[in-house]
Tab-separated table of C-alpha atoms in Angstrom:
chain	number	residue	atom	x	y	z
A	1	MET	CA	-24.513	23.620	27.822
A	2	SER	CA	-22.586	25.914	25.865
A	3	TRP	CA	-19.686	25.564	23.801
A	4	ARG	CA	-19.090	29.563	23.300
A	5	VAL	CA	-19.347	30.228	27.500
A	6	ALA	CA	-16.562	27.322	27.773
A	7	LYS	CA	-14.013	28.245	24.724
A	8	GLU	CA	-14.505	31.829	26.295
A	9	CYS	CA	-13.087	30.485	29.794
A	10	ALA	CA	-10.548	28.217	28.820
A	11	GLU	CA	-9.068	30.544	26.992
A	12	ARG	CA	-8.455	32.820	30.035
A	13	LYS	CA	-6.515	32.382	32.682
A	14	PHE	CA	-7.751	32.681	36.258
A	15	GLY	CA	-4.676	32.392	38.706
A	16	SER	CA	-4.882	29.087	39.751
A	17	ALA	CA	-6.572	25.316	38.650
A	18	PRO	CA	-8.947	25.039	41.752
A	19	ARG	CA	-10.332	28.439	40.178
A	20	LYS	CA	-10.471	27.680	36.653
A	21	GLN	CA	-11.866	23.749	37.610
A	22	ILE	CA	-14.933	25.648	39.235
A	23	ILE	CA	-15.188	28.610	36.262
A	24	MET	CA	-14.957	25.598	33.861
A	25	PHE	CA	-18.219	23.298	35.323
A	26	LEU	CA	-20.157	26.564	35.395
A	27	ALA	CA	-19.950	27.715	32.472
A	28	ASP	CA	-20.389	23.681	30.757
A	29	LYS	CA	-23.934	24.576	33.157
A	30	ALA	CA	-24.334	28.187	31.022
A	31	SER	CA	-26.717	29.488	28.229
A	32	ASP	CA	-24.980	31.331	25.304
A	33	GLU	CA	-25.715	35.015	27.344
A	34	GLY	CA	-23.710	33.739	30.232
A	35	SER	CA	-26.750	32.905	32.354
A	36	GLY	CA	-29.046	30.606	34.227
A	37	ILE	CA	-26.230	28.437	35.962
A	38	TRP	CA	-28.212	26.636	39.038
A	39	CYS	CA	-26.281	24.053	40.504
A	40	SER	CA	-25.708	24.015	44.279
A	41	LYS	CA	-21.916	24.251	45.659
A	42	GLY	CA	-22.189	21.080	46.915
A	43	THR	CA	-23.085	19.258	43.907
A	44	ILE	CA	-19.705	21.673	41.877
A	45	GLN	CA	-17.658	19.899	45.169
A	46	ARG	CA	-18.843	16.610	44.066
A	47	HIS	CA	-17.901	17.001	39.973
A	48	THR	CA	-15.137	19.075	41.065
A	49	GLU	CA	-13.641	17.114	43.818
A	50	LEU	CA	-12.361	20.302	44.999
A	51	GLY	CA	-13.104	20.639	49.437
A	52	ALA	CA	-16.310	22.370	50.613
A	53	SER	CA	-14.552	25.316	51.983
A	54	THR	CA	-12.141	25.909	48.891
A	55	VAL	CA	-15.507	25.861	46.554
A	56	LYS	CA	-17.176	28.283	48.885
A	57	ARG	CA	-13.913	30.325	48.636
A	58	THR	CA	-14.008	30.204	45.228
A	59	ILE	CA	-17.129	31.318	44.199
A	60	LYS	CA	-17.404	33.986	46.706
A	61	GLU	CA	-14.358	35.568	45.035
A	62	PHE	CA	-16.219	35.179	41.975
A	63	LEU	CA	-18.843	37.112	43.346
A	64	ASP	CA	-16.356	40.037	44.504
A	65	GLU	CA	-14.862	40.216	41.598
A	66	GLY	CA	-17.941	40.491	39.573
A	67	ILE	CA	-17.294	37.389	36.972
A	68	LEU	CA	-20.474	35.687	38.615
A	69	ILE	CA	-23.219	37.326	39.909
A	70	GLU	CA	-26.827	35.973	41.044
A	71	THR	CA	-30.192	36.367	39.619
A	72	GLY	CA	-32.363	34.751	42.015
A	73	GLN	CA	-32.907	30.934	43.561
A	74	LYS	CA	-33.923	27.890	42.010
A	75	LYS	CA	-35.873	25.114	44.308
A	76	ARG	CA	-35.008	24.054	48.318
A	77	CYS	CA	-32.339	21.873	48.951
A	78	LYS	CA	-30.764	20.771	52.558
A	79	ASN	CA	-28.616	23.670	53.243
A	80	GLY	CA	-31.768	25.782	51.838
A	81	HIS	CA	-32.415	27.571	48.535
A	82	THR	CA	-30.192	26.430	45.422
A	83	ILE	CA	-28.604	29.645	43.861
A	84	VAL	CA	-28.715	30.454	40.111
A	85	TYR	CA	-25.810	32.574	38.304
A	86	ARG	CA	-25.361	34.328	35.576
A	87	LEU	CA	-21.544	34.442	34.291
A	88	ILE	CA	-20.384	38.221	33.174
A	89	LEU	CA	-18.469	36.962	29.849
A	90	ALA	CA	-17.226	41.166	30.069
A	91	LYS	CA	-15.348	40.347	32.426
A	92	VAL	CA	-14.356	37.275	31.612
A	93	THR	CA	-13.065	38.253	28.951
A	94	LEU	CA	-10.788	41.582	30.295
A	95	LEU	CA	-8.491	38.091	31.309
A	96	GLU	CA	-5.434	37.327	31.162
A	97	LEU	CA	-5.329	35.190	27.695
A	98	THR	CA	-3.575	31.757	27.766
A	99	ARG	CA	-2.190	31.958	24.201
A	100	GLU	CA	1.072	31.754	23.957
A	101	PRO	CA	3.548	34.367	24.124
A	102	ASP	CA	5.422	34.766	20.599
A	103	LEU	CA	8.977	33.678	20.037
A	104	GLU	CA	11.755	36.479	18.896
A	105	THR	CA	13.517	35.242	16.387
A	106	GLY	CA	16.883	35.521	16.204
A	107	PHE	CA	19.027	37.953	14.891
A	108	THR	CA	23.155	38.806	13.477
A	109	VAL	CA	25.547	41.556	14.142
A	110	ASP	CA	25.159	44.231	11.486
A	111	PRO	CA	22.360	43.402	9.789
A	112	VAL	CA	23.053	45.583	6.969
A	113	GLN	CA	26.211	44.523	4.972
A	114	THR	CA	28.338	47.085	3.545
A	115	GLU	CA	30.054	44.103	0.938
A	116	PRO	CA	29.266	40.626	0.269
A	117	GLY	CA	31.088	37.688	3.122
A	118	THR	CA	32.519	39.831	4.768
A	119	GLN	CA	30.632	40.120	8.446
A	120	PRO	CA	30.226	37.520	10.754
A	121	MET	CA	27.546	36.037	12.081
A	122	VAL	CA	26.078	34.995	15.694
A	123	ASP	CA	25.533	31.716	14.637
A	124	PRO	CA	28.004	29.960	11.990
A	125	VAL	CA	26.819	26.576	11.478
A	126	PRO	CA	26.952	25.006	7.870
A	127	ARG	CA	23.371	24.500	6.501
A	128	PRO	CA	23.107	22.454	3.743
A	129	GLN	CA	23.607	22.156	-0.106
A	130	ARG	CA	20.731	21.855	-1.020
A	131	THR	CA	16.620	22.034	0.528
A	132	PRO	CA	15.477	19.196	1.843
A	133	ASN	CA	12.071	19.261	-0.871
A	134	ASN	CA	15.216	19.447	-3.528
A	135	PRO	CA	13.408	17.701	-6.975
A	136	LYS	CA	16.129	15.506	-6.941
A	137	THR	CA	16.282	14.136	-3.366
A	138	ILE	CA	15.132	10.837	-3.587
A	139	LEU	CA	12.492	9.470	-1.973
A	140	LYS	CA	11.798	5.987	-0.425
A	141	PRO	CA	9.664	3.822	-0.997
A	142	PRO	CA	6.349	3.676	1.317
A	143	GLN	CA	6.717	0.821	4.692
A	144	ARG	CA	3.320	0.943	4.302
A	145	LYS	CA	1.415	-2.165	2.624
A	146	ARG	CA	-1.213	-1.333	0.260
A	147	GLU	CA	-4.660	-2.453	0.478
A	148	ASP	CA	-4.627	-6.112	-1.057
A	149	ALA	CA	-7.050	-7.306	-3.847
A	150	ASP	CA	-8.835	-9.593	-1.747
A	151	GLY	CA	-9.751	-6.875	0.814
A	152	LEU	CA	-11.323	-5.496	-2.639
A	153	GLU	CA	-13.016	-8.054	-4.218
A	154	ALA	CA	-14.632	-8.899	-0.279
A	155	GLY	CA	-15.515	-5.372	-0.246
A	156	LYS	CA	-17.479	-5.728	-3.993
A	157	ILE	CA	-18.931	-8.965	-2.433
A	158	LEU	CA	-20.422	-7.542	0.633
A	159	ALA	CA	-22.194	-4.419	-1.746
A	160	ALA	CA	-24.155	-7.018	-3.589
A	161	TYR	CA	-25.603	-7.996	-0.430
A	162	PRO	CA	-29.492	-6.521	0.308
A	163	SER	CA	-28.274	-3.464	1.849
A	164	ASP	CA	-31.224	-3.781	4.494
A	165	ARG	CA	-29.928	-7.233	5.318
A	166	LEU	CA	-26.105	-5.612	5.949
A	167	ARG	CA	-25.053	-6.694	9.395
A	168	ASP	CA	-21.528	-6.087	11.639
A	169	LYS	CA	-19.558	-5.584	8.179
A	170	GLN	CA	-15.936	-6.433	9.387
A	171	ALA	CA	-16.774	-9.546	10.657
A	172	CYS	CA	-18.408	-10.512	7.509
A	173	LEU	CA	-15.502	-8.696	5.585
A	174	ALA	CA	-13.466	-11.880	7.358
A	175	LEU	CA	-15.653	-14.730	6.762
A	176	ILE	CA	-15.191	-13.754	2.746
A	177	GLU	CA	-11.689	-13.612	2.433
A	178	ASP	CA	-11.577	-16.816	4.272
A	179	ALA	CA	-14.277	-18.119	1.530
A	180	LEU	CA	-12.172	-17.186	-1.072
A	181	ASN	CA	-8.631	-17.619	0.318
A	182	GLY	CA	-9.949	-21.679	0.952
A	183	GLY	CA	-10.224	-21.873	-3.032
A	184	ILE	CA	-13.710	-20.453	-3.980
A	185	ALA	CA	-13.396	-17.953	-7.490
A	186	ALA	CA	-14.749	-14.048	-6.285
A	187	ASP	CA	-16.693	-14.322	-9.364
A	188	GLU	CA	-18.321	-17.010	-8.274
A	189	MET	CA	-19.208	-15.589	-5.214
A	190	LEU	CA	-19.803	-12.737	-6.377
A	191	LEU	CA	-22.822	-14.364	-8.497
A	192	VAL	CA	-24.193	-16.644	-5.902
A	193	VAL	CA	-24.742	-13.488	-3.860
A	194	LYS	CA	-26.559	-11.802	-6.145
A	195	ALA	CA	-28.570	-14.365	-7.131
A	196	TYR	CA	-29.806	-14.949	-3.835
A	197	ALA	CA	-29.766	-10.550	-3.398
A	198	THR	CA	-33.034	-11.069	-6.044
A	199	GLU	CA	-34.366	-14.805	-5.411
A	200	SER	CA	-34.683	-13.610	-1.790
A	201	ALA	CA	-35.741	-9.329	-3.553
A	202	GLY	CA	-39.875	-10.499	-2.077
A	203	PHE	CA	-39.102	-12.397	0.755
A	204	SER	CA	-40.854	-11.117	4.160
A	205	ARG	CA	-39.207	-10.315	7.519
A	206	SER	CA	-39.638	-13.557	9.020
A	207	ARG	CA	-37.653	-15.642	5.883
A	208	VAL	CA	-34.435	-12.909	5.886
A	209	CYS	CA	-31.232	-13.256	6.483
A	210	PHE	CA	-29.024	-10.587	7.808
A	211	SER	CA	-25.365	-10.973	6.015
A	212	ASP	CA	-23.185	-12.197	8.369
A	213	ASN	CA	-25.638	-14.953	9.448
A	214	TRP	CA	-25.402	-15.787	6.339
A	215	PHE	CA	-21.660	-15.449	5.381
A	216	GLN	CA	-21.137	-17.767	8.763
A	217	THR	CA	-23.520	-20.685	8.006
A	218	ARG	CA	-22.156	-21.035	4.302
A	219	ARG	CA	-25.316	-20.303	3.009
A	220	TRP	CA	-23.387	-19.421	-0.098
A	221	GLN	CA	-22.270	-22.787	-0.771
A	222	GLY	CA	-25.312	-24.561	-2.163
A	223	TYR	CA	-25.280	-21.376	-4.306
A	224	ILE	CA	-21.249	-22.457	-5.224
A	225	GLU	CA	-23.005	-26.009	-6.189
A	226	ASP	CA	-25.218	-25.212	-8.340
A	227	PHE	CA	-23.522	-22.778	-9.883
A	228	ARG	CA	-20.689	-24.791	-10.786
A	229	ALA	CA	-23.488	-27.420	-11.732
A	230	LYS	CA	-24.800	-25.299	-14.535
A	231	ARG	CA	-21.698	-24.249	-15.491
A	232	LYS	CA	-20.258	-27.655	-16.014
A	233	GLU	CA	-23.566	-28.748	-17.783
A	234	ALA	CA	-22.818	-25.589	-19.887
A	235	GLU	CA	-19.428	-26.728	-21.174
A	236	VAL	CA	-20.569	-30.178	-21.687
A	237	VAL	CA	-23.099	-28.781	-24.068
A	238	ALA	CA	-21.312	-26.554	-25.684
A	239	ALA	CA	-18.334	-28.811	-26.284
A	240	ASP	CA	-21.070	-31.080	-28.162
A	241	HIS	CA	-22.372	-28.650	-29.985
A	242	HIS	CA	-19.024	-27.216	-31.171
A	243	ALA	CA	-18.100	-30.994	-31.251
A	244	ARG	CA	-21.029	-31.172	-34.430
A	245	LEU	CA	-19.996	-27.550	-35.892
A	246	ALA	CA	-16.476	-29.254	-36.418
A	247	CYS	CA	-17.597	-32.238	-38.015
A	248	TRP	CA	-19.836	-30.292	-40.743
A	249	ILE	CA	-16.781	-28.329	-42.088
A	250	SER	CA	-14.545	-30.857	-42.494
A	251	GLU	CA	-17.051	-32.358	-44.138
A	252	SER	CA	-17.954	-29.373	-46.050
A	253	HIS	CA	-21.750	-30.031	-44.624
A	254	PRO	CA	-24.301	-27.652	-46.702
A	255	MET	CA	-25.433	-26.611	-42.534
A	256	CYS	CA	-21.425	-24.360	-42.392
A	257	GLN	CA	-23.596	-21.877	-43.891
A	258	HIS	CA	-24.967	-20.954	-40.993
A	259	ILE	CA	-21.951	-21.105	-38.909
A	260	THR	CA	-20.555	-17.518	-37.549
A	261	PRO	CA	-17.242	-16.322	-37.600
A	262	THR	CA	-17.315	-16.515	-33.811
A	263	GLN	CA	-18.148	-19.655	-34.126
A	264	VAL	CA	-15.375	-20.858	-36.338
A	265	SER	CA	-13.041	-18.084	-34.061
A	266	ALA	CA	-13.772	-20.582	-31.193
A	267	LEU	CA	-13.273	-24.218	-33.671
A	268	LEU	CA	-9.959	-23.053	-34.317
A	269	ALA	CA	-8.833	-21.795	-30.974
A	270	SER	CA	-9.747	-24.900	-29.834
A	271	GLU	CA	-7.658	-27.156	-32.478
A	272	LEU	CA	-10.980	-28.888	-33.966
A	273	VAL	CA	-10.323	-27.631	-37.231
A	274	THR	CA	-7.745	-26.358	-39.237
A	275	LYS	CA	-7.751	-23.117	-41.471
A	276	ALA	CA	-7.301	-25.597	-44.627
A	277	GLN	CA	-10.185	-27.243	-43.956
A	278	VAL	CA	-12.131	-24.055	-42.673
A	279	GLN	CA	-11.555	-22.702	-46.140
A	280	ALA	CA	-12.613	-25.298	-47.890
A	281	ALA	CA	-15.687	-25.163	-46.920
A	282	GLY	CA	-16.468	-22.021	-48.033
A	283	LEU	CA	-16.145	-20.045	-45.078
A	284	ARG	CA	-14.010	-16.776	-43.973
A	285	LEU	CA	-11.275	-16.686	-41.083
């Protein structure tokens, strides 16, 4: 198959639809030099759906015109031997092009005007005072909705899944968006996907889970529950620690010297202590 020969034939006129159809079929079988076309007339008839007499007559016309020449015989068929043809590109390039002719432009009655605005025009149609691309043109806002934030978050979450186990990207994105719409925070989902990727990094082939199954069976739910439990536990520990620090500050305990400015800011933000208590304990605001 040669795109060069097919393109050359497609851009030329061959006189009729059957002739063009047959030459394009032959060009599809040719090499870049136009040689090596071996297909029986019966094969041409079946593929072009033309009549047998039309195919035989057209092939004879191409041979008489020098567009085709016979170069040998390939193999036996029910009607004798399959003839090998060569398409002569030099003959093809002499044919008329299928390109549309250039359109003629309009003209005025008198192209050379001695005085401005005194000569009539052939087509005195009123023109707009401003061009369509005038800088003061007010453009309407785009009507198509941009991709929403959920789609961007879903893509970021799916990108964190192990790449060697990704499957059916569109289904995974839809499942992730359903989970986000169901109340799961995007940052939580991202963290659990990263946690699963780290945990399963050394898994064998039999233990891995492809992304569509992982999201379909909601395997992330267990990770979400563990994540929330650990976060709640950390919040309890932090609250207890802040309460102990607030007690030290209110009593101006000697341990106040170990309290950092960041912890002081957190205590003030949570209103566990006042600025006066912080100053009384000798801490900087």
